[in-house]
Amino acid sequence: MPAEGRIAARVAALRAEIAGHNHRYYVLDAPSVSDAEFDALMRELEALEREHPELVTPDSPTQRVGGAPASTFAEVRHLTPMLSLANAFDEAEFREFDRRARERLDVADIDYVAETKLDGLAISLSYVDGRLERAATRGDGTVGEDVTANVRTLRSVPLSLRLERPPALVEIRGEIYMSWRGFERLNAEQTARGEKTFVNPRNAAAGSLRQLDPKVTATRPLGIFCYAVGSVQGAELPATHYEMLGWLREAGLPVSGETRVAAGIESCLAYYRDIGARRPQLAYAIDGVVFKVNRLDWQRDLGQVARAPRWAIAFKFPPEEARTRVLAIDVQVGRTGQLTPVARLEPVFVGGATVTNATLHNADEIRRKDVRVGDTVIVRRAGDVIPEVVQVVTEQRPADSVPYEMPSEVPEQLLRQRVQALIHFASRRAMNIEGLGDRIVEQLVRAGLVETAADLYRLSLPQLLELERMGEKLGQNLLDSIDRSRATTLPRFLFALGIREVGEATAAQLAAHFGSLDALLQADRAALEAVPDVGPVCAASVQAYFEGAENLANVRALAEAGVHWPDLPRDSGAKPLAGMTTVITGTLRTLSRDEAKSRLQNLGVKVAGSVSKKTTFVVVGADPGSKAEAAQALGVPMLDDDALERLLADPAALPVILEATRS
Ligand code: JCF
């Protein structure tokens, strides 16, 4: 083969290989090469195309981001109009849709194709002889905007269909969306650049696609799912919608993995409930599910009314965002002392509940969003997450409104809440800061020396000496005991945070179960509920706590201040000490009795109230009661603090530890 031919063949091979890797990475979600290997292929192709510009074709992967910024988007007429969907807002409306369709078709049952309804924007892709020719927005359904240059930058959109014999022409319909993760990443970047953030993934996707410069779109994390075919020439379509989706998949287009055949209305309802339950865990925003009659001949028989087909319906979920008015802004204090502004709202039904309060996070957030009393705002409540004010509808702002200012003087009620939170934090069963009593906490807070728990660890002697009735000796003792409290245990730390529903025993269970704070932070609702004694309310509270940015900042600040603890082995669920019985008496040095109790229980030990011959061992702290005497009398082994700690760290060592008590 002459050199020219060899090069052309290599270019073609590289393109096919790169397209294959893109497909596996972006569509199948199963990459087969490393990023470095992929980059090497791209670089080789770029170099060959630079040397041989005559070989460049529009469907080369090097040509995804190209062309100069446009000044407008041209109009595009869809060959087949892009339909919209009729909505059902409750089960009765959905049953009515099904009943009518069955009646018109005169059949007893209909097989539907069920899929999620993405909250993005509709797009039509035209492939001519298998090559992506045009991408257009829905527009009014008949005429849309040409966004080809932007859509080409999506790596999940094949520039050529992966078909041996592609149709002469095919219009493919889908939804362009942004995942939650992409949306959050983009907003973080926007904030870092001092640019405005997007309210929701749909707006972010729409804003990203309507960029005049495709180079900007190329940086945006957009995805696409295809769900229908418009016009087609030069190919036979299969007989059912579901098979048609399979054909789209074979052609290399992304199709939602949540697509199912649902035989009859009860299966549809089960699908609706299942997706509804998993909605908070989905990677992208959806606002409902779509049901389509599976048989394409039945779709034709049913036809359409206005712009909506009679063979499909969107069964909506309750909206997670709604508009309402801010009646007042109050400031609250968390148990760790941080201030949280809260918007009092005109009651509004959102996310399946009536919402009257929404968090505004902190003073910076209020300033950034410029939320004012009297404003109309968009509030969001997703799953069990605390409702938040997302954005102000500035067009509806009253003329006389003024920017909100956080009270500069901390209100009395807040001071008292801070004091309470800190007293709890320092208490004996929490961080056990000796000498940090109610009176000193109150003095520290009122003097403005301490707001949050982490501030305690930054106190200096001169600062303490500012306080009334504080001398050098007392001050130094206090600093020493604050310093000692840095070395703590995970259960104490969790208890000290003051998370609602997390008492001492629950803190011990959480610590024993997850072993480390990191593991706890990663736990989802189900993982939390799997912990003994943790019910749905407690799990929700723990999750809400660690989703609060201020709370996380507080936890981080404490760690940075040097608060630390040994991680524990993660509870595997195994009960190495099942069948053993113990009794705990006296005061333990490092663990409270509740904590010792739940940790022993996690190992399978039964904790009883009185000593008998059946007691395996007795845990004896300082100033033990008559139970120690009973143990002595019955010859039951007694473990002190150290022995208990060794046992908790290594349950398999029990025989050795018991042996040691005899000597
Ligand atoms: O995911 C969507 N937003 C979506 C929109 C899915 C569909 O199957 C659709 C649609 C709009 C119209 N089907 C039609 C006919």
Short mmCIF file of N, CA and C and ligand atoms in Angstrom, two decimals, residues 83-85 115-119 175 227 290 292 309 311-312, ligand 1:
data_model
loop_
_atom_site.label_atom_id
_atom_site.label_comp_id
_atom_site.label_asym_id
_atom_site.label_seq_id
_atom_site.Cartn_x
_atom_site.Cartn_y
_atom_site.Cartn_z
N LEU A 83 -43.36 16.22 19.89
CA LEU A 83 -44.59 16.24 20.69
C LEU A 83 -44.29 16.62 22.14
N SER A 84 -45.32 17.06 22.83
CA SER A 84 -45.18 17.20 24.27
C SER A 84 -45.97 16.06 24.91
N LEU A 85 -46.03 16.03 26.21
CA LEU A 85 -46.70 14.92 26.88
C LEU A 85 -47.84 15.45 27.74
N GLU A 115 -40.41 4.68 31.73
CA GLU A 115 -39.07 5.29 31.83
C GLU A 115 -39.15 6.51 32.74
N THR A 116 -37.99 6.98 33.19
CA THR A 116 -37.98 8.18 34.03
C THR A 116 -38.15 9.40 33.12
N LYS A 117 -38.73 10.45 33.67
CA LYS A 117 -38.87 11.69 32.90
C LYS A 117 -37.82 12.68 33.38
N LEU A 118 -36.78 12.81 32.59
CA LEU A 118 -35.68 13.68 32.98
C LEU A 118 -36.09 15.15 32.97
N ASP A 119 -35.53 15.88 33.91
CA ASP A 119 -35.79 17.31 33.96
C ASP A 119 -34.63 18.02 33.28
N GLU A 175 -33.36 13.77 25.61
CA GLU A 175 -33.36 14.83 26.62
C GLU A 175 -31.91 15.06 27.04
N TYR A 227 -34.98 8.77 23.58
CA TYR A 227 -36.21 8.04 23.93
C TYR A 227 -37.19 7.88 22.77
N VAL A 290 -42.55 8.40 32.59
CA VAL A 290 -43.32 8.43 31.34
C VAL A 290 -43.76 7.01 31.03
N LYS A 292 -45.46 4.77 27.89
CA LYS A 292 -45.82 4.79 26.47
C LYS A 292 -46.37 3.44 26.07
N PRO A 309 -49.50 13.09 22.34
CA PRO A 309 -49.99 11.78 21.90
C PRO A 309 -51.01 11.20 22.88
N TRP A 311 -51.06 8.08 23.25
CA TRP A 311 -50.43 6.80 23.62
C TRP A 311 -49.33 6.97 24.67
N ALA A 312 -49.20 8.17 25.19
CA ALA A 312 -48.14 8.39 26.20
C ALA A 312 -48.62 9.38 27.24
O1 JCF B 1 -37.34 12.41 29.75
C1 JCF B 1 -38.12 13.21 29.26
N1 JCF B 1 -38.14 14.44 29.68
C2 JCF B 1 -39.04 12.78 28.16
C3 JCF B 1 -39.77 13.72 27.44
C4 JCF B 1 -39.15 11.43 27.86
C5 JCF B 1 -39.99 11.01 26.85
O2 JCF B 1 -40.08 9.73 26.56
C6 JCF B 1 -40.75 11.95 26.08
C7 JCF B 1 -40.63 13.30 26.39
C8 JCF B 1 -41.36 14.21 25.63
C9 JCF B 1 -42.18 13.75 24.62
N2 JCF B 1 -41.55 11.51 25.07
C10 JCF B 1 -42.26 12.39 24.36
C11 JCF B 1 -43.11 11.88 23.30
#
